[in-house]
Amino acid sequence: MSLSSYVDDLEKENKKLRSECEKNKSSYSTLFNKKKIEEEYNSYKDIIHKKDLEIMKLERELAVYKVTIYNGKITFVSPDNIYGYIECTDFENDMSFHKATCKGFILKNPQMINKEVSFNLGFTHGRFQAINVKISSDTTQTHDDGNIIDNNMEAPKKYDNIVNEKKEEYKINPLFKGCDVWYMNGYNKHHMKEELSIWENLIDNGFVFTWCGKGSWRSNTSTIVNSKLPDKLKISDKIAWYFPQRGYSSILEVTGKAHYATDNELSIIKNAFSEDTIEEIRETFKKYSWNVLIIPVRFLAHTNKDNCIGRCDIEWDKDHDWSYGFRGSSVIKPSSSYWLEQVSKMYDYMKNI
């Protein structure tokens, strides 16, 4: 064999060995990475398992908390009546709660301050909070925490609704039967400030008012606003008076026929106008083909103008229509089948604040 042939054979063998070496390195790398991934997976699997056990333990403990009844006293209610705090000797810090968890009462400041309440413990938004908050009664509940844990380890959530209270059907107040019950806006939102400034004057003098006439700026229509109002409203009819962007402010009973404002009545509501005198107000009415209709009423119930009523203020089924925010200055009879119930419940609430 010549030297050159021998060298060629060595180079071929070398290439073959290098090729096998690369294959082995690749296989080793794959096996090594796979093993590393498996080790990491097993490591994380252990961590996840431990966390699952911790979560299960917390859920089981929470199952007990949710059926334990605690007693305390409301020490704070937020100015917007959204949340509050309960002082309870079982806890170092006051326990927060949301108005949606109140059962059988409406969260209001200051009426609910210092009220004795009972509650359960829930875990919401990463922290413990009071749930099922109720005004305290003489009813007490006893239970064996150990038995609850032993018998119900795998069903911690079954106690969320352990108290199934059957609600009595609401009975509409007879005041709202045998008459028409209307909705009406208390002002145009563009003149809210001026008309709110005379609200107490209206209560003191037993009337409300609205606008009527054609309005010279409404050149594209011949309709006279509220021309039929005096015949539509009858004595003993009821009106739910609504402040746009605020809520319901009062429940009214019509006591007389709607009529154009007298000078004396205009003097009572004069601050709602930009004019300085009654004569100037009447000149403006004449100039713009506009006027004011007075509606004599009795204020059956009313709230503070800065604390009007909305859907969240009374006990109201979320699946029921809530009538509000209609447009215009005319009386409206909402088509909702729950309208009378809504007005009756608002009346009940206003009478109790």
mmCIF file of C-alpha atoms in Angstrom:
data_model
loop_
_atom_site.group_PDB
_atom_site.id
_atom_site.type_symbol
_atom_site.label_atom_id
_atom_site.label_comp_id
_atom_site.label_asym_id
_atom_site.label_seq_id
_atom_site.Cartn_x
_atom_site.Cartn_y
_atom_site.Cartn_z
ATOM 1 C CA MET A 1 0.000 0.000 0.000
ATOM 2 C CA SER A 2 1.360 3.337 -0.944
ATOM 3 C CA LEU A 3 1.750 6.140 1.575
ATOM 4 C CA SER A 4 -0.799 8.305 -0.198
ATOM 5 C CA SER A 5 -3.400 5.522 -0.051
ATOM 6 C CA TYR A 6 -2.719 4.986 3.627
ATOM 7 C CA VAL A 7 -3.215 8.708 4.329
ATOM 8 C CA ASP A 8 -6.481 8.713 2.400
ATOM 9 C CA ASP A 9 -7.743 5.796 4.480
ATOM 10 C CA LEU A 10 -6.815 7.590 7.687
ATOM 11 C CA GLU A 11 -8.673 10.743 6.605
ATOM 12 C CA LYS A 12 -11.776 8.679 5.757
ATOM 13 C CA GLU A 13 -11.635 6.943 9.139
ATOM 14 C CA ASN A 14 -11.162 10.295 10.859
ATOM 15 C CA LYS A 15 -14.194 11.752 9.115
ATOM 16 C CA LYS A 16 -16.237 8.717 10.111
ATOM 17 C CA LEU A 17 -15.185 9.039 13.746
ATOM 18 C CA ARG A 18 -15.914 12.779 13.762
ATOM 19 C CA SER A 19 -19.358 12.115 12.314
ATOM 20 C CA GLU A 20 -20.125 9.507 14.958
ATOM 21 C CA CYS A 21 -18.791 11.828 17.636
ATOM 22 C CA GLU A 22 -21.136 14.624 16.540
ATOM 23 C CA LYS A 23 -24.066 12.234 16.568
ATOM 24 C CA ASN A 24 -23.201 11.092 20.055
ATOM 25 C CA LYS A 25 -22.835 14.700 21.249
ATOM 26 C CA SER A 26 -26.220 15.569 19.788
ATOM 27 C CA SER A 27 -27.841 12.538 21.377
ATOM 28 C CA TYR A 28 -26.188 13.308 24.687
ATOM 29 C CA SER A 29 -27.319 16.939 24.511
ATOM 30 C CA THR A 30 -30.895 15.860 23.770
ATOM 31 C CA LEU A 31 -30.889 13.350 26.591
ATOM 32 C CA PHE A 32 -29.272 15.833 28.940
ATOM 33 C CA ASN A 33 -31.859 18.562 28.158
ATOM 34 C CA LYS A 34 -34.692 16.084 28.440
ATOM 35 C CA LYS A 35 -33.433 14.937 31.794
ATOM 36 C CA LYS A 36 -33.026 18.542 32.891
ATOM 37 C CA ILE A 37 -36.561 19.363 31.801
ATOM 38 C CA GLU A 38 -37.879 16.298 33.598
ATOM 39 C CA GLU A 39 -36.000 17.271 36.751
ATOM 40 C CA GLU A 40 -37.382 20.840 36.548
ATOM 41 C CA TYR A 41 -40.877 19.500 35.871
ATOM 42 C CA ASN A 42 -40.666 17.172 38.846
ATOM 43 C CA SER A 43 -39.419 20.043 40.953
ATOM 44 C CA TYR A 44 -42.286 22.310 39.874
ATOM 45 C CA LYS A 45 -44.705 19.437 40.192
ATOM 46 C CA ASP A 46 -43.735 19.099 43.837
ATOM 47 C CA ILE A 47 -44.200 22.852 44.352
ATOM 48 C CA ILE A 48 -47.590 22.817 42.600
ATOM 49 C CA HIS A 49 -48.660 19.842 44.663
ATOM 50 C CA LYS A 50 -47.693 21.616 47.864
ATOM 51 C CA LYS A 51 -49.577 24.745 46.744
ATOM 52 C CA ASP A 52 -52.625 22.637 45.906
ATOM 53 C CA LEU A 53 -52.513 21.175 49.388
ATOM 54 C CA GLU A 54 -52.270 24.680 50.878
ATOM 55 C CA ILE A 55 -55.224 25.852 48.780
ATOM 56 C CA MET A 56 -57.258 22.824 49.802
ATOM 57 C CA LYS A 57 -56.446 23.497 53.428
ATOM 58 C CA LEU A 58 -57.503 27.144 53.098
ATOM 59 C CA GLU A 59 -60.720 26.166 51.323
ATOM 60 C CA ARG A 60 -61.536 23.687 54.048
ATOM 61 C CA GLU A 61 -60.874 26.267 56.731
ATOM 62 C CA LEU A 62 -62.953 28.768 54.799
ATOM 63 C CA ALA A 63 -65.803 26.271 54.657
ATOM 64 C CA VAL A 64 -65.912 26.491 58.447
ATOM 65 C CA TYR A 65 -65.584 30.268 58.485
ATOM 66 C CA LYS A 66 -68.508 30.661 56.107
ATOM 67 C CA VAL A 67 -70.931 28.878 58.415
ATOM 68 C CA THR A 68 -69.600 30.421 61.617
ATOM 69 C CA ILE A 69 -71.739 33.330 62.747
ATOM 70 C CA TYR A 70 -69.834 36.247 64.216
ATOM 71 C CA ASN A 71 -71.303 39.240 66.017
ATOM 72 C CA GLY A 72 -70.102 42.806 65.960
ATOM 73 C CA LYS A 73 -70.965 46.453 65.575
ATOM 74 C CA ILE A 74 -70.820 48.655 62.460
ATOM 75 C CA THR A 75 -68.267 51.388 63.215
ATOM 76 C CA PHE A 76 -67.954 53.040 59.804
ATOM 77 C CA VAL A 77 -69.981 53.514 56.601
ATOM 78 C CA SER A 78 -68.393 55.189 53.577
ATOM 79 C CA PRO A 79 -69.896 58.551 52.493
ATOM 80 C CA ASP A 80 -71.158 56.946 49.267
ATOM 81 C CA ASN A 81 -72.760 54.053 51.233
ATOM 82 C CA ILE A 82 -70.760 51.458 49.280
ATOM 83 C CA TYR A 83 -68.780 49.765 52.062
ATOM 84 C CA GLY A 84 -68.265 49.756 55.809
ATOM 85 C CA TYR A 85 -66.350 48.237 58.721
ATOM 86 C CA ILE A 86 -67.488 45.990 61.562
ATOM 87 C CA GLU A 87 -65.811 45.850 64.966
ATOM 88 C CA CYS A 88 -65.701 42.260 66.231
ATOM 89 C CA THR A 89 -63.866 40.938 69.302
ATOM 90 C CA ASP A 90 -62.932 37.765 67.399
ATOM 91 C CA PHE A 91 -60.606 39.737 65.127
ATOM 92 C CA GLU A 92 -57.756 42.102 65.825
ATOM 93 C CA ASN A 93 -58.754 44.534 63.068
ATOM 94 C CA ASP A 94 -62.163 45.770 61.968
ATOM 95 C CA MET A 95 -63.697 43.608 59.236
ATOM 96 C CA SER A 96 -64.670 45.320 55.969
ATOM 97 C CA PHE A 97 -67.877 44.523 54.066
ATOM 98 C CA HIS A 98 -69.630 45.629 50.860
ATOM 99 C CA LYS A 99 -73.231 46.836 50.629
ATOM 100 C CA ALA A 100 -74.019 43.928 48.262
ATOM 101 C CA THR A 101 -73.484 41.515 51.174
ATOM 102 C CA CYS A 102 -76.062 43.225 53.418
ATOM 103 C CA LYS A 103 -79.152 41.087 53.989
ATOM 104 C CA GLY A 104 -82.504 42.621 54.879
ATOM 105 C CA PHE A 105 -81.308 46.213 55.265
ATOM 106 C CA ILE A 106 -79.853 49.089 53.249
ATOM 107 C CA LEU A 107 -76.386 50.356 54.105
ATOM 108 C CA LYS A 108 -76.730 54.054 54.913
ATOM 109 C CA ASN A 109 -74.593 56.622 56.674
ATOM 110 C CA PRO A 110 -75.228 57.595 59.452
ATOM 111 C CA GLN A 111 -78.296 55.422 60.116
ATOM 112 C CA MET A 112 -76.365 52.163 60.351
ATOM 113 C CA ILE A 113 -73.485 53.408 62.523
ATOM 114 C CA ASN A 114 -73.326 51.494 65.856
ATOM 115 C CA LYS A 115 -75.879 48.928 64.678
ATOM 116 C CA GLU A 116 -75.317 45.443 66.121
ATOM 117 C CA VAL A 117 -74.947 42.900 63.313
ATOM 118 C CA SER A 118 -74.168 39.241 62.702
ATOM 119 C CA PHE A 119 -72.084 38.037 59.770
ATOM 120 C CA ASN A 120 -70.112 35.191 58.215
ATOM 121 C CA LEU A 121 -66.548 35.332 56.965
ATOM 122 C CA GLY A 122 -65.673 35.191 53.279
ATOM 123 C CA PHE A 123 -62.498 35.491 51.252
ATOM 124 C CA THR A 124 -62.775 38.101 48.481
ATOM 125 C CA HIS A 125 -60.151 39.906 46.408
ATOM 126 C CA GLY A 126 -57.329 38.260 48.328
ATOM 127 C CA ARG A 127 -58.522 39.105 51.835
ATOM 128 C CA PHE A 128 -61.087 38.111 54.447
ATOM 129 C CA GLN A 129 -64.290 40.162 54.469
ATOM 130 C CA ALA A 130 -67.628 40.044 56.260
ATOM 131 C CA ILE A 131 -70.461 38.518 54.209
ATOM 132 C CA ASN A 132 -74.172 37.860 54.844
ATOM 133 C CA VAL A 133 -74.301 40.889 57.138
ATOM 134 C CA LYS A 134 -77.602 41.042 59.040
ATOM 135 C CA ILE A 135 -79.089 43.154 61.798
ATOM 136 C CA SER A 136 -78.649 41.110 64.966
ATOM 137 C CA SER A 137 -81.571 39.166 66.389
ATOM 138 C CA ASP A 138 -82.020 36.785 69.284
ATOM 139 C CA THR A 139 -81.447 33.796 67.019
ATOM 140 C CA THR A 140 -78.141 32.000 67.605
ATOM 141 C CA GLN A 141 -76.462 29.120 65.832
ATOM 142 C CA THR A 142 -74.269 26.400 67.272
ATOM 143 C CA HIS A 143 -72.243 23.815 65.411
ATOM 144 C CA ASP A 144 -69.356 21.393 65.745
ATOM 145 C CA ASP A 145 -66.452 22.673 63.649
ATOM 146 C CA GLY A 146 -64.673 19.326 63.861
ATOM 147 C CA ASN A 147 -67.614 17.413 62.415
ATOM 148 C CA ILE A 148 -67.931 19.889 59.575
ATOM 149 C CA ILE A 149 -64.267 19.377 58.654
ATOM 150 C CA ASP A 150 -64.427 15.576 58.935
ATOM 151 C CA ASN A 151 -67.608 15.105 56.950
ATOM 152 C CA ASN A 152 -67.125 17.722 54.279
ATOM 153 C CA MET A 153 -63.420 17.890 53.415
ATOM 154 C CA GLU A 154 -64.077 17.687 49.690
ATOM 155 C CA ALA A 155 -66.975 20.140 49.445
ATOM 156 C CA PRO A 156 -65.881 23.415 50.999
ATOM 157 C CA LYS A 157 -68.121 25.488 48.738
ATOM 158 C CA LYS A 158 -71.356 23.793 49.648
ATOM 159 C CA TYR A 159 -71.841 26.201 52.561
ATOM 160 C CA ASP A 160 -71.919 29.382 50.490
ATOM 161 C CA ASN A 161 -75.704 29.355 50.569
ATOM 162 C CA ILE A 162 -76.282 27.227 53.659
ATOM 163 C CA VAL A 163 -78.956 29.630 54.903
ATOM 164 C CA ASN A 164 -81.824 29.454 52.437
ATOM 165 C CA GLU A 165 -84.267 32.097 53.552
ATOM 166 C CA LYS A 166 -87.671 32.134 51.950
ATOM 167 C CA LYS A 167 -88.699 35.709 51.231
ATOM 168 C CA GLU A 168 -92.263 36.796 51.624
ATOM 169 C CA GLU A 169 -93.943 38.264 48.560
ATOM 170 C CA TYR A 170 -93.836 42.062 48.697
ATOM 171 C CA LYS A 171 -97.214 43.762 49.069
ATOM 172 C CA ILE A 172 -97.656 47.085 47.280
ATOM 173 C CA ASN A 173 -98.819 49.887 49.563
ATOM 174 C CA PRO A 174 -102.566 50.614 49.050
ATOM 175 C CA LEU A 175 -101.621 54.290 48.500
ATOM 176 C CA PHE A 176 -100.613 53.357 44.964
ATOM 177 C CA LYS A 177 -103.729 51.439 44.016
ATOM 178 C CA GLY A 178 -106.855 52.927 42.465
ATOM 179 C CA CYS A 179 -104.988 55.882 40.966
ATOM 180 C CA ASP A 180 -102.485 56.699 38.247
ATOM 181 C CA VAL A 181 -98.848 56.605 39.309
ATOM 182 C CA TRP A 182 -96.625 58.813 37.146
ATOM 183 C CA TYR A 183 -92.939 59.481 36.566
ATOM 184 C CA MET A 184 -91.782 63.081 36.193
ATOM 185 C CA ASN A 185 -88.442 64.878 35.918
ATOM 186 C CA GLY A 186 -87.762 67.586 38.480
ATOM 187 C CA TYR A 187 -85.710 69.772 36.167
ATOM 188 C CA ASN A 188 -83.834 70.084 32.926
ATOM 189 C CA LYS A 189 -80.265 68.989 33.719
ATOM 190 C CA HIS A 190 -78.937 72.209 32.145
ATOM 191 C CA HIS A 191 -80.750 74.183 34.874
ATOM 192 C CA MET A 192 -80.079 71.746 37.683
ATOM 193 C CA LYS A 193 -78.248 74.121 40.019
ATOM 194 C CA GLU A 194 -80.893 76.851 39.889
ATOM 195 C CA GLU A 195 -83.841 74.539 40.390
ATOM 196 C CA LEU A 196 -82.196 72.555 43.171
ATOM 197 C CA SER A 197 -81.651 75.835 45.012
ATOM 198 C CA ILE A 198 -85.431 76.242 45.495
ATOM 199 C CA TRP A 199 -86.247 72.609 46.324
ATOM 200 C CA GLU A 200 -86.889 73.303 50.012
ATOM 201 C CA ASN A 201 -89.207 76.185 49.028
ATOM 202 C CA LEU A 202 -91.320 73.766 47.007
ATOM 203 C CA ILE A 203 -91.565 71.334 49.925
ATOM 204 C CA ASP A 204 -92.556 74.137 52.299
ATOM 205 C CA ASN A 205 -95.222 75.511 49.925
ATOM 206 C CA GLY A 206 -96.729 72.250 48.675
ATOM 207 C CA PHE A 207 -96.227 72.412 44.944
ATOM 208 C CA VAL A 208 -93.856 71.516 42.119
ATOM 209 C CA PHE A 209 -93.657 72.999 38.636
ATOM 210 C CA THR A 210 -92.878 72.157 35.050
ATOM 211 C CA TRP A 211 -92.684 73.909 31.696
ATOM 212 C CA CYS A 212 -95.400 74.392 29.102
ATOM 213 C CA GLY A 213 -95.930 76.201 25.822
ATOM 214 C CA LYS A 214 -94.678 76.032 22.249
ATOM 215 C CA GLY A 215 -91.281 77.624 22.698
ATOM 216 C CA SER A 216 -90.323 80.052 19.923
ATOM 217 C CA TRP A 217 -86.987 78.266 19.436
ATOM 218 C CA ARG A 218 -88.872 75.088 18.476
ATOM 219 C CA SER A 219 -89.751 76.399 15.019
ATOM 220 C CA ASN A 220 -89.951 72.945 13.438
ATOM 221 C CA THR A 221 -92.986 71.865 15.451
ATOM 222 C CA SER A 222 -96.418 73.134 16.356
ATOM 223 C CA THR A 223 -96.707 70.924 19.451
ATOM 224 C CA ILE A 224 -97.516 72.707 22.691
ATOM 225 C CA VAL A 225 -95.650 70.985 25.508
ATOM 226 C CA ASN A 226 -97.794 69.846 28.458
ATOM 227 C CA SER A 227 -100.985 71.325 26.995
ATOM 228 C CA LYS A 228 -102.916 68.272 28.227
ATOM 229 C CA LEU A 229 -101.260 68.054 31.639
ATOM 230 C CA PRO A 230 -104.062 69.828 33.589
ATOM 231 C CA ASP A 231 -106.576 67.231 32.337
ATOM 232 C CA LYS A 232 -104.201 64.282 32.577
ATOM 233 C CA LEU A 233 -103.285 64.740 36.250
ATOM 234 C CA LYS A 234 -106.138 64.020 38.618
ATOM 235 C CA ILE A 235 -106.449 64.612 42.333
ATOM 236 C CA SER A 236 -104.989 61.689 44.327
ATOM 237 C CA ASP A 237 -102.715 60.642 41.462
ATOM 238 C CA LYS A 238 -99.155 59.917 42.592
ATOM 239 C CA ILE A 239 -95.901 61.164 41.056
ATOM 240 C CA ALA A 240 -92.410 59.723 41.525
ATOM 241 C CA TRP A 241 -90.271 62.876 41.221
ATOM 242 C CA TYR A 242 -86.898 62.253 39.591
ATOM 243 C CA PHE A 243 -83.768 64.422 39.595
ATOM 244 C CA PRO A 244 -81.781 63.655 36.417
ATOM 245 C CA GLN A 245 -78.248 62.377 37.140
ATOM 246 C CA ARG A 246 -79.137 62.041 40.841
ATOM 247 C CA GLY A 247 -82.102 59.750 41.437
ATOM 248 C CA TYR A 248 -85.601 59.842 42.921
ATOM 249 C CA SER A 249 -86.159 62.625 45.416
ATOM 250 C CA SER A 250 -89.794 62.340 46.480
ATOM 251 C CA ILE A 251 -93.173 60.657 46.153
ATOM 252 C CA LEU A 252 -95.986 63.163 45.589
ATOM 253 C CA GLU A 253 -99.777 63.127 45.716
ATOM 254 C CA VAL A 254 -101.648 65.524 43.444
ATOM 255 C CA THR A 255 -103.957 67.758 45.508
ATOM 256 C CA GLY A 256 -105.231 70.239 42.883
ATOM 257 C CA LYS A 257 -105.483 71.032 39.191
ATOM 258 C CA ALA A 258 -102.305 72.060 37.361
ATOM 259 C CA HIS A 259 -102.408 75.750 36.431
ATOM 260 C CA TYR A 260 -100.291 78.650 35.216
ATOM 261 C CA ALA A 261 -98.161 80.170 37.959
ATOM 262 C CA THR A 262 -99.581 83.136 39.861
ATOM 263 C CA ASP A 263 -97.345 86.074 40.813
ATOM 264 C CA ASN A 264 -97.157 84.747 44.362
ATOM 265 C CA GLU A 265 -96.078 81.300 43.144
ATOM 266 C CA LEU A 266 -93.508 82.851 40.786
ATOM 267 C CA SER A 267 -92.059 84.791 43.724
ATOM 268 C CA ILE A 268 -91.479 81.499 45.553
ATOM 269 C CA ILE A 269 -89.527 79.994 42.632
ATOM 270 C CA LYS A 270 -87.973 83.276 41.371
ATOM 271 C CA ASN A 271 -84.419 82.180 42.185
ATOM 272 C CA ALA A 272 -84.697 79.491 39.529
ATOM 273 C CA PHE A 273 -84.742 82.235 36.876
ATOM 274 C CA SER A 274 -82.048 84.631 35.716
ATOM 275 C CA GLU A 275 -84.450 87.597 35.687
ATOM 276 C CA ASP A 276 -84.605 89.912 38.700
ATOM 277 C CA THR A 277 -88.341 90.630 38.876
ATOM 278 C CA ILE A 278 -91.656 88.883 38.301
ATOM 279 C CA GLU A 279 -92.384 91.344 35.464
ATOM 280 C CA GLU A 280 -89.149 90.447 33.700
ATOM 281 C CA ILE A 281 -89.906 86.736 34.072
ATOM 282 C CA ARG A 282 -93.320 87.205 32.459
ATOM 283 C CA GLU A 283 -91.774 89.256 29.627
ATOM 284 C CA THR A 284 -89.411 86.358 28.953
ATOM 285 C CA PHE A 285 -92.346 83.924 28.923
ATOM 286 C CA LYS A 286 -94.112 86.118 26.354
ATOM 287 C CA LYS A 287 -90.991 86.577 24.225
ATOM 288 C CA TYR A 288 -90.295 82.853 23.952
ATOM 289 C CA SER A 289 -93.913 81.558 23.974
ATOM 290 C CA TRP A 290 -93.196 79.685 27.178
ATOM 291 C CA ASN A 291 -94.723 79.433 30.649
ATOM 292 C CA VAL A 292 -94.728 77.568 33.952
ATOM 293 C CA LEU A 293 -97.354 75.114 35.164
ATOM 294 C CA ILE A 294 -97.804 74.703 38.910
ATOM 295 C CA ILE A 295 -98.830 71.277 40.238
ATOM 296 C CA PRO A 296 -100.284 71.412 43.781
ATOM 297 C CA VAL A 297 -99.051 68.360 45.684
ATOM 298 C CA ARG A 298 -98.596 66.781 49.076
ATOM 299 C CA PHE A 299 -95.110 65.461 49.744
ATOM 300 C CA LEU A 300 -95.911 61.927 50.913
ATOM 301 C CA ALA A 301 -92.208 61.204 51.362
ATOM 302 C CA HIS A 302 -88.962 62.808 50.281
ATOM 303 C CA THR A 303 -85.200 62.574 50.678
ATOM 304 C CA ASN A 304 -82.433 65.097 50.981
ATOM 305 C CA LYS A 305 -81.755 66.475 47.481
ATOM 306 C CA ASP A 306 -78.110 65.405 47.815
ATOM 307 C CA ASN A 307 -79.018 61.835 48.770
ATOM 308 C CA CYS A 308 -81.512 60.667 46.157
ATOM 309 C CA ILE A 309 -82.570 57.054 45.634
ATOM 310 C CA GLY A 310 -81.337 54.653 42.984
ATOM 311 C CA ARG A 311 -81.661 50.948 42.277
ATOM 312 C CA CYS A 312 -78.902 50.008 44.748
ATOM 313 C CA ASP A 313 -80.487 51.842 47.685
ATOM 314 C CA ILE A 314 -83.507 49.596 48.110
ATOM 315 C CA GLU A 315 -83.914 45.831 48.141
ATOM 316 C CA TRP A 316 -84.495 45.269 44.445
ATOM 317 C CA ASP A 317 -84.346 42.111 42.334
ATOM 318 C CA LYS A 318 -81.578 42.572 39.756
ATOM 319 C CA ASP A 319 -83.722 40.740 37.178
ATOM 320 C CA HIS A 320 -86.537 43.292 37.473
ATOM 321 C CA ASP A 321 -86.700 46.432 35.350
ATOM 322 C CA TRP A 322 -85.775 49.654 37.131
ATOM 323 C CA SER A 323 -87.541 52.641 35.571
ATOM 324 C CA TYR A 324 -85.612 55.915 35.513
ATOM 325 C CA GLY A 325 -84.006 58.585 33.329
ATOM 326 C CA PHE A 326 -86.880 59.261 30.910
ATOM 327 C CA ARG A 327 -86.607 62.421 28.837
ATOM 328 C CA GLY A 328 -88.796 65.503 28.793
ATOM 329 C CA SER A 329 -90.891 67.602 31.164
ATOM 330 C CA SER A 330 -94.187 65.706 30.750
ATOM 331 C CA VAL A 331 -95.658 63.082 33.038
ATOM 332 C CA ILE A 332 -94.858 59.547 31.941
ATOM 333 C CA LYS A 333 -96.318 56.223 32.980
ATOM 334 C CA PRO A 334 -93.523 53.623 32.698
ATOM 335 C CA SER A 335 -94.512 50.410 30.965
ATOM 336 C CA SER A 336 -92.596 48.143 33.369
ATOM 337 C CA SER A 337 -94.785 45.635 35.198
ATOM 338 C CA TYR A 338 -92.686 46.381 38.304
ATOM 339 C CA TRP A 339 -93.329 50.137 38.320
ATOM 340 C CA LEU A 340 -95.865 50.141 41.185
ATOM 341 C CA GLU A 341 -93.634 47.875 43.258
ATOM 342 C CA GLN A 342 -90.682 50.177 42.598
ATOM 343 C CA VAL A 343 -92.588 53.312 43.674
ATOM 344 C CA SER A 344 -94.037 51.576 46.728
ATOM 345 C CA LYS A 345 -90.596 50.367 47.854
ATOM 346 C CA MET A 346 -89.086 53.814 47.306
ATOM 347 C CA TYR A 347 -91.888 55.286 49.417
ATOM 348 C CA ASP A 348 -91.233 52.736 52.196
ATOM 349 C CA TYR A 349 -87.548 53.554 52.134
ATOM 350 C CA MET A 350 -88.068 57.347 52.223
ATOM 351 C CA LYS A 351 -90.444 57.052 55.164
ATOM 352 C CA ASN A 352 -87.840 55.153 57.177
ATOM 353 C CA ILE A 353 -84.813 57.379 56.698
#
